[in-house]
Amino acid sequence: MAANFWTSSHYKHLLDQEDVDMVNALDKEKGITLEDFKLIKMNMTNYILKLAQQVKVRQRVVATAVTYMRRVYTKKSMAEYDPRLVAPTCLYLASKAEESTVQARLLVFYIKKLYADEKYRYEIKDILEMEMKILEALNYYLVVYHPYRSLSPLLQDAGLNDLNMTQLTWGLVNDTYKMDLILVHPPHLIALACIYIASVLRDKDTTAWFEELRVDMNVVSVPRYF
C-alpha cells in the first residue's frame, strides 16, 4: 500500500459526482435509468455483505469489494458485466488484496445456498474469468483507503472515543458504502462527516473541534448523501 493517501492511486483516481452518476450508453439502451443504476449498485452492495457474512471476512474486505464493484461501473456497462457475477468476484478479489483469501468454490457454494434463482448460479470458472476482466477494468489499481483508518484517531482527538460514539460512527461509515462516496471524497472527510452526524444525533457540541481542524463544514456536512 502507498505510504499515504495523497500519494496513492486511490487519490489519483477520485472522480466527480457527475462521472460516477453516468449511466453507460449500453445500459441506457436497455432502459436502465440513473435511479435504476443506483438501486442495482445498492442491491449488489447488500449481496456482497450477505456473502461476506457467510464466508466470515472482515468489514474491510467488504468495503474494498464494494469499492471495486462501484469503480467497475464507472467504466463498464452492467449489460456486459453482469452485477450478479461482478459482486461475488469483487469479494473474491478483495479478499486476496486484503490478505484474507476466500476460496472461489466457497463463494459458489454459498451463492447456491442463498439464491435459488438460476441467474445467480455462476461457477468457479466464471468467477476466475471475471476476475481478470475486473482487474483490467480497474487498471490493476487495487489500493483502497477506507474511513475506518482515520476514525479512531479522530474520535480520540475529539474526545468522543467512548463505546457508544465509536459504534455509531462505525455504523455510519458502513452505511456510506451503500453510496458512491468512497469514489468521490477522501476517506478522512467521510470519517469526519460521520463524526459530525453522530455528534448531532448524540447532541455533542463539536463546533470548536471542527474549527480547530479548519475543516470546511460545507464539505463535511453532506446531508444530501445521508
Coordinates of N, CA and C in Angstrom, one line a residue:
M1 N 0.8 -1.2 0.0 CA 0.0 0.0 0.0 C 0.9 1.2 0.0
A2 N 0.4 2.3 -0.7 CA 1.2 3.5 -0.7 C 1.4 4.1 0.7
A3 N 2.5 4.9 0.8 CA 2.8 5.4 2.1 C 1.7 6.2 2.7
N4 N 1.0 7.0 1.9 CA -0.2 7.7 2.4 C -1.2 8.0 1.3
F5 N -2.3 8.4 1.7 CA -3.4 8.5 0.8 C -3.1 9.5 -0.4
W6 N -2.4 10.6 -0.1 CA -2.2 11.6 -1.1 C -1.2 11.2 -2.2
T7 N -0.5 10.1 -1.9 CA 0.4 9.6 -3.0 C -0.1 8.3 -3.6
S8 N -1.3 7.9 -3.2 CA -1.8 6.6 -3.6 C -2.6 6.7 -5.0
S9 N -2.8 5.6 -5.6 CA -3.6 5.5 -6.8 C -5.1 5.8 -6.5
H10 N -5.5 5.6 -5.2 CA -6.9 5.9 -4.8 C -7.1 7.4 -5.0
Y11 N -6.2 8.2 -4.4 CA -6.3 9.7 -4.5 C -6.3 10.1 -6.0
K12 N -5.4 9.6 -6.8 CA -5.3 10.0 -8.2 C -6.5 9.6 -9.0
H13 N -7.3 8.7 -8.5 CA -8.5 8.2 -9.3 C -9.8 8.6 -8.7
L14 N -9.8 9.6 -7.8 CA -11.1 10.2 -7.3 C -11.8 10.8 -8.4
L15 N -13.1 10.7 -8.4 CA -14.0 11.2 -9.5 C -14.9 12.3 -9.1
D16 N -15.4 13.0 -10.0 CA -16.5 14.0 -9.7 C -17.8 13.2 -9.7
Q17 N -18.8 13.7 -8.9 CA -20.0 13.0 -8.7 C -20.7 12.8 -10.1
E18 N -20.6 13.7 -11.0 CA -21.3 13.6 -12.3 C -20.7 12.4 -13.1
D19 N -19.4 12.1 -12.9 CA -18.8 11.0 -13.6 C -19.3 9.7 -13.0
V20 N -19.5 9.7 -11.7 CA -20.0 8.5 -11.0 C -21.4 8.2 -11.4
D21 N -22.2 9.2 -11.6 CA -23.6 9.1 -11.9 C -23.9 8.9 -13.4
M22 N -22.9 8.7 -14.2 CA -23.0 8.5 -15.6 C -23.4 7.1 -16.0
V23 N -24.6 6.9 -16.5 CA -25.1 5.6 -16.9 C -24.5 5.3 -18.3
N24 N -23.9 4.1 -18.4 CA -23.3 3.7 -19.7 C -24.3 3.6 -20.8
A25 N -23.9 4.0 -22.0 CA -24.8 4.0 -23.2 C -25.4 2.7 -23.4
L26 N -24.7 1.6 -23.3 CA -25.3 0.3 -23.5 C -26.4 0.0 -22.5
D27 N -26.2 0.5 -21.2 CA -27.3 0.3 -20.2 C -28.5 1.2 -20.5
K28 N -28.2 2.4 -21.0 CA -29.3 3.3 -21.4 C -30.2 2.6 -22.4
E29 N -29.5 1.9 -23.4 CA -30.3 1.2 -24.4 C -31.2 0.1 -23.9
K30 N -30.7 -0.4 -22.7 CA -31.5 -1.5 -22.1 C -32.6 -0.9 -21.2
G31 N -32.7 0.5 -21.1 CA -33.7 1.1 -20.4 C -33.4 1.4 -18.9
I32 N -32.1 1.3 -18.6 CA -31.6 1.5 -17.2 C -31.5 3.0 -17.0
T33 N -32.2 3.5 -16.0 CA -32.2 4.9 -15.6 C -31.1 5.1 -14.6
L34 N -30.8 6.4 -14.2 CA -29.9 6.7 -13.2 C -30.4 6.1 -11.8
E35 N -31.7 6.2 -11.6 CA -32.3 5.6 -10.4 C -32.1 4.1 -10.3
D36 N -32.3 3.5 -11.5 CA -32.1 2.0 -11.6 C -30.6 1.7 -11.3
F37 N -29.8 2.5 -11.9 CA -28.3 2.3 -11.8 C -27.9 2.3 -10.3
K38 N -28.4 3.3 -9.6 CA -28.0 3.4 -8.1 C -28.6 2.3 -7.3
L39 N -29.9 1.9 -7.7 CA -30.5 0.8 -6.9 C -29.8 -0.5 -7.1
I40 N -29.4 -0.8 -8.4 CA -28.7 -2.0 -8.6 C -27.4 -2.1 -7.9
K41 N -26.7 -1.0 -7.8 CA -25.4 -1.0 -7.1 C -25.7 -1.1 -5.6
M42 N -26.8 -0.6 -5.1 CA -27.1 -0.8 -3.7 C -27.5 -2.2 -3.4
N43 N -28.2 -2.8 -4.3 CA -28.6 -4.2 -4.1 C -27.3 -5.1 -4.2
M44 N -26.4 -4.8 -5.0 CA -25.2 -5.6 -5.1 C -24.3 -5.4 -3.9
T45 N -24.4 -4.2 -3.3 CA -23.6 -4.0 -2.1 C -24.2 -4.9 -1.0
N46 N -25.5 -5.0 -0.9 CA -26.1 -5.9 0.0 C -25.8 -7.4 -0.3
Y47 N -25.7 -7.7 -1.5 CA -25.3 -9.1 -1.9 C -23.9 -9.4 -1.5
I48 N -23.0 -8.5 -1.7 CA -21.6 -8.7 -1.2 C -21.6 -8.9 0.3
L49 N -22.4 -8.1 1.0 CA -22.4 -8.2 2.5 C -23.0 -9.5 2.9
K50 N -24.0 -10.0 2.3 CA -24.6 -11.3 2.6 C -23.6 -12.4 2.4
L51 N -22.9 -12.4 1.3 CA -21.9 -13.4 1.1 C -20.7 -13.3 2.1
A52 N -20.3 -12.1 2.4 CA -19.2 -11.9 3.3 C -19.6 -12.4 4.7
Q53 N -20.8 -12.3 5.1 CA -21.3 -12.8 6.4 C -21.2 -14.3 6.4
Q54 N -21.5 -14.9 5.3 CA -21.4 -16.4 5.2 C -20.0 -16.9 5.2
V55 N -19.1 -16.2 4.5 CA -17.7 -16.7 4.5 C -16.8 -16.1 5.6
K56 N -17.4 -15.2 6.4 CA -16.8 -14.6 7.6 C -15.5 -13.9 7.3
V57 N -15.6 -12.8 6.6 CA -14.5 -11.9 6.3 C -14.7 -10.6 7.0
R58 N -13.6 -9.9 7.2 CA -13.6 -8.6 8.0 C -14.4 -7.6 7.2
Q59 N -14.9 -6.6 7.9 CA -15.6 -5.5 7.2 C -14.7 -4.7 6.2
R60 N -13.5 -4.7 6.5 CA -12.6 -4.0 5.5 C -12.6 -4.7 4.1
V61 N -12.7 -6.0 4.1 CA -12.8 -6.8 2.9 C -14.1 -6.4 2.1
V62 N -15.2 -6.3 2.9 CA -16.4 -6.0 2.3 C -16.3 -4.6 1.7
A63 N -15.8 -3.6 2.4 CA -15.7 -2.3 2.0 C -14.8 -2.2 0.7
T64 N -13.7 -2.9 0.6 CA -12.9 -2.9 -0.6 C -13.6 -3.6 -1.7
A65 N -14.4 -4.7 -1.5 CA -15.1 -5.3 -2.5 C -16.2 -4.4 -3.1
V66 N -16.9 -3.7 -2.3 CA -17.9 -2.7 -2.7 C -17.3 -1.6 -3.5
T67 N -16.1 -1.1 -3.1 CA -15.4 -0.1 -3.8 C -15.0 -0.6 -5.2
Y68 N -14.5 -1.8 -5.3 CA -14.1 -2.3 -6.6 C -15.4 -2.4 -7.5
M69 N -16.5 -2.9 -7.0 CA -17.7 -3.0 -7.8 C -18.2 -1.7 -8.3
R70 N -18.1 -0.7 -7.4 CA -18.6 0.6 -7.8 C -17.6 1.3 -8.8
R71 N -16.3 1.0 -8.7 CA -15.4 1.5 -9.6 C -15.6 0.9 -11.0
V72 N -15.8 -0.4 -11.0 CA -16.0 -1.1 -12.3 C -17.1 -0.4 -13.1
Y73 N -18.2 0.0 -12.5 CA -19.3 0.6 -13.2 C -19.2 2.0 -13.5
T74 N -18.0 2.6 -13.2 CA -17.7 3.9 -13.8 C -17.1 3.8 -15.1
K75 N -16.7 2.5 -15.5 CA -16.0 2.3 -16.8 C -16.7 1.3 -17.6
K76 N -17.5 0.4 -17.0 CA -18.1 -0.7 -17.8 C -19.6 -0.7 -17.6
S77 N -20.3 -1.4 -18.6 CA -21.7 -1.4 -18.5 C -22.2 -2.6 -17.7
M78 N -23.4 -2.5 -17.2 CA -24.0 -3.7 -16.5 C -24.5 -4.7 -17.5
A79 N -24.7 -4.2 -18.7 CA -25.2 -5.1 -19.8 C -24.0 -6.1 -20.1
E80 N -22.8 -5.7 -20.1 CA -21.7 -6.5 -20.4 C -21.1 -7.2 -19.2
Y81 N -21.1 -6.5 -18.0 CA -20.6 -7.0 -16.8 C -21.7 -7.3 -15.8
D82 N -22.3 -8.5 -15.8 CA -23.5 -8.8 -15.0 C -23.2 -8.6 -13.5
P83 N -23.9 -7.7 -12.9 CA -23.7 -7.4 -11.5 C -23.7 -8.6 -10.6
R84 N -24.5 -9.6 -11.0 CA -24.7 -10.8 -10.1 C -23.4 -11.7 -10.2
L85 N -22.6 -11.4 -11.2 CA -21.2 -12.1 -11.2 C -20.2 -11.2 -10.7
V86 N -20.3 -9.9 -11.0 CA -19.3 -8.9 -10.6 C -19.2 -8.8 -9.1
A87 N -20.3 -8.8 -8.4 CA -20.4 -8.7 -7.0 C -19.6 -9.8 -6.2
P88 N -19.8 -11.1 -6.4 CA -19.0 -12.1 -5.8 C -17.6 -12.1 -6.2
T89 N -17.3 -11.7 -7.5 CA -15.9 -11.7 -8.0 C -15.2 -10.6 -7.3
C90 N -15.8 -9.5 -7.1 CA -15.1 -8.4 -6.4 C -14.8 -8.8 -4.9
L91 N -15.7 -9.5 -4.3 CA -15.4 -10.0 -2.9 C -14.3 -11.0 -3.0
Y92 N -14.2 -11.8 -4.0 CA -13.1 -12.8 -4.1 C -11.8 -12.0 -4.3
L93 N -11.8 -11.0 -5.2 CA -10.6 -10.2 -5.4 C -10.2 -9.4 -4.2
A94 N -11.1 -8.8 -3.5 CA -10.8 -8.0 -2.3 C -10.3 -8.9 -1.2
S95 N -10.8 -10.1 -1.1 CA -10.2 -11.0 0.0 C -8.8 -11.3 -0.2
K96 N -8.3 -11.3 -1.5 CA -6.9 -11.5 -1.8 C -6.1 -10.3 -1.6
A97 N -6.7 -9.1 -2.0 CA -6.0 -7.9 -1.9 C -5.8 -7.5 -0.4
E98 N -6.8 -7.9 0.4 CA -6.7 -7.6 1.9 C -6.1 -8.7 2.7
E99 N -5.5 -9.7 2.0 CA -4.9 -10.8 2.6 C -5.8 -11.6 3.6
S100 N -7.0 -11.8 3.1 CA -8.0 -12.6 3.9 C -8.6 -13.6 2.9
T101 N -7.8 -14.3 2.1 CA -8.3 -15.0 0.9 C -9.4 -16.0 1.2
V102 N -10.5 -15.8 0.4 CA -11.6 -16.7 0.4 C -11.6 -17.6 -0.9
Q103 N -11.8 -18.9 -0.8 CA -11.7 -19.7 -2.0 C -13.0 -19.5 -2.8
A104 N -12.8 -19.5 -4.2 CA -13.9 -19.3 -5.1 C -15.0 -20.3 -4.9
R105 N -14.5 -21.6 -4.7 CA -15.5 -22.6 -4.5 C -16.4 -22.4 -3.3
L106 N -15.9 -21.7 -2.3 CA -16.7 -21.4 -1.1 C -17.8 -20.4 -1.4
L107 N -17.4 -19.4 -2.2 CA -18.3 -18.4 -2.7 C -19.4 -19.0 -3.5
V108 N -19.0 -19.9 -4.4 CA -20.0 -20.6 -5.3 C -21.0 -21.4 -4.4
F109 N -20.5 -22.1 -3.4 CA -21.3 -22.9 -2.5 C -22.4 -22.0 -1.8
Y110 N -21.9 -20.9 -1.3 CA -22.9 -20.0 -0.6 C -23.8 -19.3 -1.5
I111 N -23.4 -19.0 -2.7 CA -24.3 -18.3 -3.7 C -25.5 -19.3 -4.0
K112 N -25.1 -20.6 -4.2 CA -26.2 -21.6 -4.4 C -27.1 -21.8 -3.2
K113 N -26.5 -21.6 -2.0 CA -27.3 -21.8 -0.8 C -28.2 -20.6 -0.6
L114 N -27.8 -19.4 -0.9 CA -28.5 -18.2 -0.7 C -29.6 -17.9 -1.7
Y115 N -29.3 -18.3 -3.0 CA -30.2 -17.9 -4.1 C -30.6 -19.1 -5.0
A116 N -31.9 -19.2 -5.1 CA -32.4 -20.3 -5.9 C -32.5 -19.9 -7.4
D117 N -32.5 -18.6 -7.6 CA -32.6 -18.0 -9.0 C -31.4 -18.5 -9.8
E118 N -31.7 -19.1 -11.0 CA -30.6 -19.5 -11.8 C -29.7 -18.4 -12.3
K119 N -30.2 -17.2 -12.3 CA -29.4 -16.0 -12.8 C -28.3 -15.7 -11.9
Y120 N -28.3 -16.2 -10.7 CA -27.2 -16.0 -9.7 C -26.2 -17.2 -9.8
R121 N -26.6 -18.3 -10.5 CA -25.8 -19.5 -10.4 C -24.6 -19.5 -11.3
Y122 N -23.6 -18.9 -10.9 CA -22.3 -18.9 -11.6 C -21.4 -19.9 -11.0
E123 N -20.4 -20.4 -11.8 CA -19.5 -21.4 -11.3 C -18.1 -20.8 -11.1
I124 N -17.2 -21.6 -10.6 CA -15.8 -21.2 -10.2 C -15.1 -20.5 -11.4
K125 N -15.3 -21.2 -12.6 CA -14.6 -20.7 -13.8 C -15.1 -19.3 -14.2
D126 N -16.4 -19.1 -13.9 CA -17.0 -17.8 -14.2 C -16.4 -16.7 -13.4
I127 N -16.2 -17.0 -12.1 CA -15.6 -16.0 -11.2 C -14.1 -15.7 -11.6
L128 N -13.4 -16.8 -11.9 CA -12.0 -16.6 -12.3 C -11.8 -15.8 -13.6
E129 N -12.7 -16.1 -14.5 CA -12.7 -15.3 -15.8 C -13.1 -13.8 -15.5
M130 N -14.1 -13.6 -14.7 CA -14.5 -12.2 -14.4 C -13.4 -11.5 -13.6
E131 N -12.7 -12.2 -12.8 CA -11.6 -11.6 -12.0 C -10.6 -10.9 -12.9
M132 N -10.3 -11.5 -14.0 CA -9.3 -10.9 -14.9 C -9.9 -9.7 -15.6
K133 N -11.2 -9.8 -16.0 CA -11.8 -8.6 -16.6 C -11.9 -7.4 -15.6
I134 N -12.2 -7.7 -14.3 CA -12.3 -6.7 -13.3 C -10.9 -6.0 -13.1
L135 N -9.9 -6.9 -13.1 CA -8.5 -6.3 -12.9 C -8.2 -5.4 -14.0
E136 N -8.6 -5.7 -15.2 CA -8.3 -4.9 -16.4 C -9.1 -3.6 -16.3
A137 N -10.4 -3.7 -15.9 CA -11.3 -2.6 -15.7 C -10.7 -1.6 -14.7
L138 N -10.1 -2.1 -13.6 CA -9.5 -1.3 -12.6 C -8.1 -0.9 -12.9
N139 N -7.6 -1.2 -14.1 CA -6.2 -1.0 -14.5 C -5.2 -1.5 -13.5
Y140 N -5.6 -2.5 -12.8 CA -4.8 -3.2 -11.8 C -4.5 -2.3 -10.6
Y141 N -5.3 -1.3 -10.4 CA -5.1 -0.4 -9.2 C -6.0 -1.0 -8.1
L142 N -5.5 -1.6 -7.1 CA -6.3 -2.3 -6.1 C -6.2 -1.6 -4.7
V143 N -5.4 -0.6 -4.6 CA -5.3 0.1 -3.3 C -6.5 0.9 -3.0
V144 N -7.1 0.6 -1.8 CA -8.2 1.4 -1.3 C -8.0 1.8 0.1
Y145 N -8.1 3.1 0.3 CA -8.0 3.7 1.7 C -9.5 3.9 2.2
H146 N -9.7 3.4 3.4 CA -11.1 3.5 3.9 C -11.2 4.5 5.1
P147 N -12.4 5.0 5.4 CA -12.5 5.9 6.5 C -12.2 5.3 7.9
Y148 N -12.3 4.0 8.0 CA -12.0 3.3 9.3 C -10.7 3.7 9.8
R149 N -9.7 3.8 8.9 CA -8.3 4.1 9.4 C -8.2 5.4 10.1
S150 N -9.0 6.4 9.7 CA -9.0 7.8 10.3 C -9.9 7.9 11.5
L151 N -10.9 7.0 11.6 CA -12.0 7.2 12.5 C -11.5 7.2 14.0
S152 N -10.7 6.1 14.4 CA -10.3 6.0 15.8 C -9.5 7.2 16.2
P153 N -8.4 7.6 15.5 CA -7.6 8.7 16.0 C -8.4 10.0 16.0
L154 N -9.3 10.2 15.0 CA -10.2 11.4 15.0 C -11.1 11.5 16.2
L155 N -11.8 10.3 16.5 CA -12.6 10.3 17.7 C -11.9 10.5 19.0
Q156 N -10.7 10.0 19.0 CA -9.9 10.2 20.2 C -9.5 11.7 20.4
D157 N -9.1 12.3 19.3 CA -8.7 13.7 19.3 C -9.9 14.6 19.7
A158 N -11.1 14.2 19.3 CA -12.3 15.0 19.6 C -12.8 14.7 21.0
G159 N -12.2 13.7 21.7 CA -12.7 13.3 23.0 C -14.1 12.6 22.9
L160 N -14.3 11.9 21.8 CA -15.6 11.2 21.6 C -15.4 9.7 21.4
N161 N -14.3 9.2 22.0 CA -14.0 7.8 21.7 C -14.6 6.8 22.7
D162 N -15.8 7.2 23.2 CA -16.5 6.2 24.1 C -17.1 5.1 23.2
L163 N -17.6 4.1 23.8 CA -18.1 2.9 23.1 C -19.3 3.3 22.2
N164 N -20.2 4.1 22.8 CA -21.4 4.5 22.1 C -21.1 5.3 20.8
M165 N -20.3 6.3 20.9 CA -19.9 7.1 19.7 C -19.1 6.3 18.7
T166 N -18.2 5.4 19.2 CA -17.4 4.6 18.3 C -18.3 3.6 17.5
Q167 N -19.3 3.0 18.2 CA -20.2 2.1 17.4 C -21.1 2.8 16.5
L168 N -21.6 4.0 16.9 CA -22.4 4.8 16.0 C -21.7 5.3 14.7
T169 N -20.5 5.8 14.9 CA -19.8 6.3 13.8 C -19.3 5.2 12.9
W170 N -18.9 4.1 13.5 CA -18.5 2.9 12.7 C -19.7 2.5 11.8
G171 N -20.9 2.4 12.4 CA -22.1 2.0 11.6 C -22.4 3.0 10.5
L172 N -22.2 4.3 10.8 CA -22.4 5.3 9.8 C -21.4 5.2 8.6
V173 N -20.2 4.9 8.9 CA -19.2 4.6 7.9 C -19.6 3.4 7.0
N174 N -20.1 2.4 7.7 CA -20.6 1.2 6.9 C -21.7 1.6 6.0
D175 N -22.5 2.5 6.4 CA -23.7 2.9 5.6 C -23.2 3.7 4.4
T176 N -22.1 4.3 4.5 CA -21.6 5.2 3.3 C -21.3 4.3 2.1
Y177 N -21.1 3.0 2.3 CA -20.8 2.1 1.2 C -22.0 1.8 0.4
K178 N -23.2 2.2 0.9 CA -24.4 2.0 0.1 C -24.5 3.1 -1.0
M179 N -23.6 4.0 -1.0 CA -23.5 5.1 -1.9 C -22.1 5.1 -2.6
D180 N -21.8 6.1 -3.4 CA -20.5 6.2 -4.1 C -19.5 7.1 -3.5
L181 N -19.7 7.4 -2.2 CA -18.9 8.4 -1.5 C -17.4 8.1 -1.6
I182 N -17.1 6.8 -1.5 CA -15.7 6.4 -1.5 C -15.0 6.7 -2.8
L183 N -15.8 6.9 -3.9 CA -15.2 7.2 -5.2 C -15.0 8.6 -5.4
V184 N -15.6 9.5 -4.6 CA -15.7 10.9 -4.8 C -14.9 11.7 -3.8
H185 N -14.9 11.2 -2.5 CA -14.3 12.0 -1.4 C -13.2 11.3 -0.7
P186 N -12.2 12.0 -0.3 CA -11.1 11.4 0.5 C -11.7 10.7 1.8
P187 N -11.1 9.6 2.1 CA -11.7 8.8 3.3 C -11.7 9.6 4.6
H188 N -10.8 10.4 4.8 CA -10.8 11.2 6.1 C -12.0 12.1 6.2
L189 N -12.4 12.7 5.0 CA -13.5 13.6 5.0 C -14.8 12.8 5.3
I190 N -14.9 11.6 4.8 CA -16.0 10.7 5.0 C -16.1 10.4 6.5
A191 N -15.0 10.1 7.1 CA -14.9 9.8 8.6 C -15.4 11.1 9.3
L192 N -14.9 12.2 8.9 CA -15.3 13.5 9.6 C -16.8 13.7 9.5
A193 N -17.3 13.5 8.3 CA -18.8 13.6 8.1 C -19.6 12.7 9.0
C194 N -19.1 11.5 9.2 CA -19.8 10.5 10.1 C -19.7 10.9 11.5
I195 N -18.5 11.5 11.9 CA -18.4 12.0 13.3 C -19.3 13.2 13.5
Y196 N -19.4 14.0 12.5 CA -20.3 15.2 12.6 C -21.8 14.7 12.8
I197 N -22.2 13.8 11.9 CA -23.6 13.3 12.0 C -23.8 12.6 13.4
A198 N -22.9 11.8 13.8 CA -23.0 11.1 15.1 C -23.1 12.1 16.2
S199 N -22.3 13.2 16.2 CA -22.3 14.2 17.2 C -23.7 15.0 17.3
V200 N -24.3 15.2 16.1 CA -25.6 15.8 16.1 C -26.6 14.9 16.7
L201 N -26.6 13.6 16.3 CA -27.5 12.6 16.8 C -27.4 12.4 18.3
R202 N -26.2 12.5 18.8 CA -26.0 12.3 20.3 C -25.9 13.7 21.0
D203 N -26.2 14.8 20.3 CA -26.2 16.1 20.9 C -24.9 16.5 21.6
K204 N -23.8 16.2 20.8 CA -22.5 16.6 21.2 C -22.0 17.8 20.5
D205 N -21.5 18.8 21.2 CA -21.0 20.0 20.5 C -19.6 19.9 20.1
T206 N -19.4 19.7 18.8 CA -18.1 19.6 18.2 C -17.6 20.8 17.4
T207 N -18.3 21.9 17.5 CA -18.1 23.1 16.7 C -16.6 23.5 16.9
A208 N -16.2 23.7 18.1 CA -14.8 24.2 18.4 C -13.8 23.2 17.8
W209 N -14.0 21.9 17.9 CA -13.1 20.9 17.4 C -13.0 21.0 15.9
F210 N -14.1 21.1 15.2 CA -14.0 21.2 13.8 C -13.4 22.5 13.3
E211 N -13.6 23.6 14.1 CA -12.9 24.9 13.8 C -11.4 24.8 13.9
E212 N -11.0 24.0 15.0 CA -9.6 23.8 15.2 C -8.9 23.0 14.1
L213 N -9.7 22.1 13.5 CA -9.2 21.3 12.4 C -9.2 22.1 11.1
R214 N -9.9 23.3 11.1 CA -10.0 24.1 9.9 C -10.7 23.3 8.8
V215 N -11.7 22.6 9.2 CA -12.5 21.8 8.2 C -13.6 22.7 7.6
D216 N -13.7 22.6 6.3 CA -14.8 23.3 5.6 C -16.1 22.5 5.9
M217 N -17.0 23.1 6.7 CA -18.2 22.4 7.1 C -19.2 22.2 6.0
N218 N -19.0 23.0 4.9 CA -19.9 22.8 3.7 C -19.5 21.5 3.0
V219 N -18.3 21.0 3.3 CA -17.9 19.8 2.7 C -18.3 18.6 3.6
V220 N -18.0 18.8 4.9 CA -18.3 17.8 5.9 C -19.7 17.5 6.1
S221 N -20.5 18.5 6.3 CA -22.0 18.3 6.5 C -22.7 18.1 5.2
V222 N -22.7 16.8 4.8 CA -23.3 16.4 3.4 C -24.6 15.7 3.6
P223 N -25.6 16.5 4.1 CA -26.9 15.8 4.3 C -27.6 15.2 3.1
R224 N -27.2 15.7 1.9 CA -27.9 15.1 0.7 C -27.4 13.6 0.5
Y225 N -26.3 13.2 1.2 CA -25.9 11.8 1.0 C -26.5 10.9 2.1
F226 N -27.1 11.4 3.1 CA -27.5 10.6 4.3 C -29.0 10.7 4.5

